[in-house]
C-alpha positions as YAML, in Angstrom:
chain: A
units: angstrom
residues:
- id: 1
  name: MET
  ca: [-0.02, -0.01, -0.10]
- id: 2
  name: ARG
  ca: [1.33, 3.41, -0.94]
- id: 3
  name: LEU
  ca: [0.90, 6.38, 0.89]
- id: 4
  name: HIS
  ca: [1.51, 10.11, 0.37]
- id: 5
  name: LYS
  ca: [4.20, 11.11, 2.73]
- id: 6
  name: THR
  ca: [1.66, 13.49, 4.35]
- id: 7
  name: ALA
  ca: [-0.49, 10.67, 5.43]
- id: 8
  name: LEU
  ca: [2.60, 8.54, 6.20]
- id: 9
  name: ALA
  ca: [3.93, 11.56, 8.49]
- id: 10
  name: ALA
  ca: [0.28, 11.81, 10.16]
- id: 11
  name: LEU
  ca: [0.53, 8.04, 11.03]
- id: 12
  name: LEU
  ca: [3.94, 8.45, 12.42]
- id: 13
  name: ILE
  ca: [2.63, 11.11, 14.51]
- id: 14
  name: LEU
  ca: [-0.50, 9.52, 15.80]
- id: 15
  name: SER
  ca: [1.83, 6.34, 16.73]
- id: 16
  name: GLY
  ca: [3.76, 8.13, 18.79]
- id: 17
  name: ALA
  ca: [6.95, 7.68, 16.45]
- id: 18
  name: GLY
  ca: [7.24, 11.43, 16.10]
- id: 19
  name: ALA
  ca: [8.88, 14.14, 18.64]
- id: 20
  name: ALA
  ca: [7.79, 13.69, 22.32]
- id: 21
  name: GLY
  ca: [4.41, 14.84, 22.82]
- id: 22
  name: ALA
  ca: [3.28, 14.74, 19.36]
- id: 23
  name: ARG
  ca: [0.43, 12.09, 20.35]
- id: 24
  name: THR
  ca: [-1.57, 14.84, 21.88]
- id: 25
  name: VAL
  ca: [-2.42, 15.83, 18.31]
- id: 26
  name: VAL
  ca: [-4.97, 13.14, 18.19]
- id: 27
  name: ASP
  ca: [-5.95, 12.40, 21.82]
- id: 28
  name: GLY
  ca: [-6.84, 8.81, 22.37]
- id: 29
  name: PHE
  ca: [-6.25, 8.01, 18.60]
- id: 30
  name: GLY
  ca: [-4.10, 4.80, 18.32]
- id: 31
  name: ALA
  ca: [-2.03, 3.80, 15.27]
- id: 32
  name: GLU
  ca: [-4.14, 1.00, 14.58]
- id: 33
  name: ALA
  ca: [-7.11, 3.45, 14.05]
- id: 34
  name: ALA
  ca: [-4.80, 5.69, 12.18]
- id: 35
  name: ARG
  ca: [-3.91, 2.96, 9.44]
- id: 36
  name: THR
  ca: [-7.65, 1.73, 9.20]
- id: 37
  name: ALA
  ca: [-8.60, 5.36, 8.45]
- id: 38
  name: LEU
  ca: [-5.80, 5.71, 5.99]
- id: 39
  name: SER
  ca: [-6.50, 2.55, 4.41]
- id: 40
  name: LEU
  ca: [-10.40, 3.48, 4.11]
- id: 41
  name: ILE
  ca: [-9.24, 6.67, 2.30]
- id: 42
  name: GLU
  ca: [-6.79, 4.80, -0.26]
- id: 43
  name: ARG
  ca: [-9.62, 2.42, -1.15]
- id: 44
  name: GLN
  ca: [-12.64, 4.78, -1.16]
- id: 45
  name: MET
  ca: [-10.96, 7.79, -2.77]
- id: 46
  name: ARG
  ca: [-8.94, 5.48, -5.15]
- id: 47
  name: ASP
  ca: [-5.98, 7.74, -4.72]
- id: 48
  name: PRO
  ca: [-3.09, 6.12, -2.85]
- id: 49
  name: GLU
  ca: [-1.08, 9.26, -2.69]
- id: 50
  name: ALA
  ca: [-3.99, 11.35, -1.21]
- id: 51
  name: LYS
  ca: [-2.74, 14.15, 1.25]
- id: 52
  name: VAL
  ca: [-4.22, 13.93, 4.42]
- id: 53
  name: ALA
  ca: [-4.30, 16.34, 7.39]
- id: 54
  name: GLY
  ca: [-5.79, 17.73, 10.36]
- id: 55
  name: LEU
  ca: [-6.81, 14.24, 11.72]
- id: 56
  name: ARG
  ca: [-8.73, 14.41, 14.92]
- id: 57
  name: ILE
  ca: [-11.39, 12.52, 17.16]
- id: 58
  name: GLY
  ca: [-14.58, 14.61, 16.75]
- id: 59
  name: ARG
  ca: [-17.10, 15.12, 19.74]
- id: 60
  name: ALA
  ca: [-19.33, 11.98, 18.88]
- id: 61
  name: GLY
  ca: [-16.00, 9.54, 18.54]
- id: 62
  name: ALA
  ca: [-16.00, 9.69, 14.76]
- id: 63
  name: LEU
  ca: [-12.64, 10.84, 12.90]
- id: 64
  name: CYS
  ca: [-12.46, 14.01, 11.34]
- id: 65
  name: GLY
  ca: [-10.03, 15.66, 8.96]
- id: 66
  name: THR
  ca: [-9.26, 16.83, 5.21]
- id: 67
  name: VAL
  ca: [-8.15, 15.08, 2.21]
- id: 68
  name: ASP
  ca: [-6.89, 16.34, -0.96]
- id: 69
  name: LEU
  ca: [-7.10, 14.06, -3.70]
- id: 70
  name: ARG
  ca: [-5.79, 14.42, -7.58]
- id: 71
  name: ASN
  ca: [-7.98, 14.72, -10.46]
- id: 72
  name: ARG
  ca: [-7.76, 12.76, -13.58]
- id: 73
  name: MET
  ca: [-5.03, 15.13, -15.12]
- id: 74
  name: GLY
  ca: [-3.03, 14.44, -11.77]
- id: 75
  name: ALA
  ca: [-3.48, 17.89, -10.36]
- id: 76
  name: TYR
  ca: [-4.77, 18.07, -6.70]
- id: 77
  name: THR
  ca: [-8.11, 19.54, -6.43]
- id: 78
  name: GLY
  ca: [-7.51, 21.13, -2.81]
- id: 79
  name: PRO
  ca: [-8.34, 19.65, 0.60]
- id: 80
  name: ARG
  ca: [-11.72, 18.83, 1.87]
- id: 81
  name: PRO
  ca: [-13.19, 17.65, 5.07]
- id: 82
  name: PHE
  ca: [-14.27, 14.23, 5.59]
- id: 83
  name: VAL
  ca: [-15.52, 12.21, 8.25]
- id: 84
  name: ALA
  ca: [-14.95, 8.28, 9.15]
- id: 85
  name: ASP
  ca: [-16.76, 6.25, 11.44]
- id: 86
  name: LEU
  ca: [-14.18, 3.50, 12.08]
- id: 87
  name: SER
  ca: [-16.53, 1.25, 13.53]
- id: 88
  name: GLU
  ca: [-18.55, 0.47, 10.48]
- id: 89
  name: PRO
  ca: [-16.34, 1.33, 8.50]
- id: 90
  name: PHE
  ca: [-17.44, 4.58, 6.72]
- id: 91
  name: LEU
  ca: [-15.75, 7.39, 5.41]
- id: 92
  name: GLY
  ca: [-17.31, 10.12, 3.31]
- id: 93
  name: ARG
  ca: [-15.90, 13.41, 2.05]
- id: 94
  name: LEU
  ca: [-18.44, 16.47, 2.57]
- id: 95
  name: PRO
  ca: [-20.10, 16.80, -0.56]
- id: 96
  name: GLU
  ca: [-19.96, 19.95, -2.76]
- id: 97
  name: GLY
  ca: [-21.47, 21.47, -5.88]
- id: 98
  name: PRO
  ca: [-22.07, 18.72, -8.57]
- id: 99
  name: GLU
  ca: [-22.63, 16.29, -5.87]
- id: 100
  name: LEU
  ca: [-25.08, 18.04, -3.97]
- id: 101
  name: ARG
  ca: [-27.33, 18.80, -7.28]
- id: 102
  name: SER
  ca: [-26.83, 15.38, -8.73]
- id: 103
  name: PRO
  ca: [-26.13, 12.45, -6.65]
- id: 104
  name: GLY
  ca: [-25.05, 9.38, -9.02]
- id: 105
  name: SER
  ca: [-27.26, 6.79, -7.34]
- id: 106
  name: MET
  ca: [-29.64, 6.56, -4.11]
- id: 107
  name: ALA
  ca: [-26.78, 4.55, -2.46]
- id: 108
  name: ALA
  ca: [-24.53, 7.66, -3.39]
- id: 109
  name: PHE
  ca: [-27.28, 9.91, -1.85]
- id: 110
  name: ARG
  ca: [-27.59, 8.11, 1.26]
- id: 111
  name: ALA
  ca: [-23.74, 8.03, 1.65]
- id: 112
  name: MET
  ca: [-23.68, 11.85, 1.16]
- id: 113
  name: GLU
  ca: [-26.29, 12.31, 3.89]
- id: 114
  name: ARG
  ca: [-24.64, 10.12, 6.31]
- id: 115
  name: ALA
  ca: [-21.50, 11.99, 5.59]
- id: 116
  name: LYS
  ca: [-23.00, 15.26, 6.33]
- id: 117
  name: ALA
  ca: [-24.93, 14.13, 9.65]
- id: 118
  name: LEU
  ca: [-21.74, 12.68, 10.88]
- id: 119
  name: PHE
  ca: [-19.47, 15.79, 10.14]
- id: 120
  name: GLU
  ca: [-22.24, 17.83, 11.66]
- id: 121
  name: ALA
  ca: [-22.31, 15.70, 14.61]
- id: 122
  name: ASN
  ca: [-18.61, 15.45, 15.02]
- id: 123
  name: CYS
  ca: [-16.70, 18.09, 13.16]
- id: 124
  name: THR
  ca: [-18.17, 21.60, 13.49]
- id: 125
  name: ALA
  ca: [-17.70, 23.78, 16.16]
- id: 126
  name: GLY
  ca: [-20.57, 24.11, 18.77]
...
């Protein structure tokens, strides 16, 4: 499994291999959970070199962060928020423009709605 160096750095920090005290970046988030999250991102987003940042545990226990994926031309499109429920396992990026107007299927619509609800319950301020 190829991981982008940003994702690998996040995994190392989360697993305690980084500088002393780096574990507090995501308090209570173990290395196994980090591996699961990064594996979900790689499988579901179909980009082994996705740039993952801002990993943290949300208010209700889901994983919050951002992921920057490449488009078909190979250019990164910019970081977008994601939320993951590792107990399911479920991972969804926050939908934007075209996805909101025209989901590809009923399953895609349900996944989009679930991601929005999980994000609201975990990753927003308040």
